[in-house]
C-alpha cells in the first residue's frame, strides 16, 4: 500500500510534509496498492509524526 505525495495540502485527508526539502502532502485519500516493481528510486523516509497522522486519517476513512 502506498500513499502518494502531492504538492496540494488543502484537502481534509492530506497531511503536510516535505520530501527532499520540498513542501508537499501525503494524499491519504488516494491510497492504493501497487507492485513494488513500479516504484522508482527512494527519495527519503517519512517522519514518524506524518506516518501517525496518515494512519489516523486512514482509520477515520475506513472505520465502520
Coordinates of C-alpha atoms in Angstrom, one line a residue:
X1 CA 0.0 0.0 0.0
X2 CA 1.2 3.5 -0.8
X3 CA 0.1 7.0 -0.1
X4 CA 1.2 9.2 -3.0
X5 CA 2.7 12.6 -2.5
X6 CA 1.3 15.8 -3.9
X7 CA 2.0 19.5 -3.8
X8 CA -1.5 20.4 -2.7
X9 CA -2.3 20.0 1.0
X10 CA -5.7 21.9 1.0
X11 CA -7.8 18.8 1.4
X12 CA -9.2 17.1 4.6
X13 CA -7.4 13.8 4.1
X14 CA -3.9 15.2 3.4
X15 CA -1.0 15.6 5.8
X16 CA 1.5 18.3 5.2
X17 CA 5.1 17.1 5.0
X18 CA 8.3 17.8 3.0
X19 CA 10.2 15.4 0.8
X20 CA 13.7 16.0 -0.4
X21 CA 13.4 19.6 1.0
X22 CA 10.3 20.4 -1.0
X23 CA 6.9 21.1 0.7
X24 CA 4.1 18.8 -0.1
X25 CA 1.4 16.5 1.3
X26 CA 0.7 12.8 1.8
X27 CA -2.5 12.2 0.0
X28 CA -4.2 9.6 2.2
X29 CA -7.4 10.0 0.1
X30 CA -5.5 8.4 -2.8
X31 CA -4.1 5.3 -1.1
X32 CA -3.6 2.4 -3.4
X33 CA -1.9 -0.9 -3.8
X34 CA 0.9 -1.3 -6.4
X35 CA 3.5 -3.8 -7.3
X36 CA 6.9 -2.9 -5.8
X37 CA 8.5 -3.1 -9.3
X38 CA 6.6 0.1 -10.2
X39 CA 8.4 2.1 -7.5
X40 CA 11.2 4.4 -8.6
X41 CA 14.2 5.4 -6.7
X42 CA 13.9 6.0 -3.0
X43 CA 13.7 9.8 -2.1
X44 CA 13.6 9.6 1.7
X45 CA 11.8 8.4 4.8
X46 CA 8.6 9.7 6.2
X47 CA 8.7 11.4 9.5
X48 CA 7.1 9.3 12.3
X49 CA 4.6 12.1 13.0
X50 CA 3.5 12.1 9.4
X51 CA 3.0 8.3 9.5
X52 CA 1.0 8.6 12.7
X53 CA -1.2 11.3 11.1
X54 CA -1.7 9.3 7.9
X55 CA -2.7 6.2 9.9
X56 CA -5.2 8.2 11.9
X57 CA -6.8 9.5 8.7
X58 CA -7.0 6.0 7.2
X59 CA -8.7 4.7 10.3
X60 CA -11.2 7.6 10.1
X61 CA -11.8 6.9 6.4
X62 CA -12.3 3.1 6.8
X63 CA -14.0 2.8 10.2
X64 CA -17.5 1.3 10.4

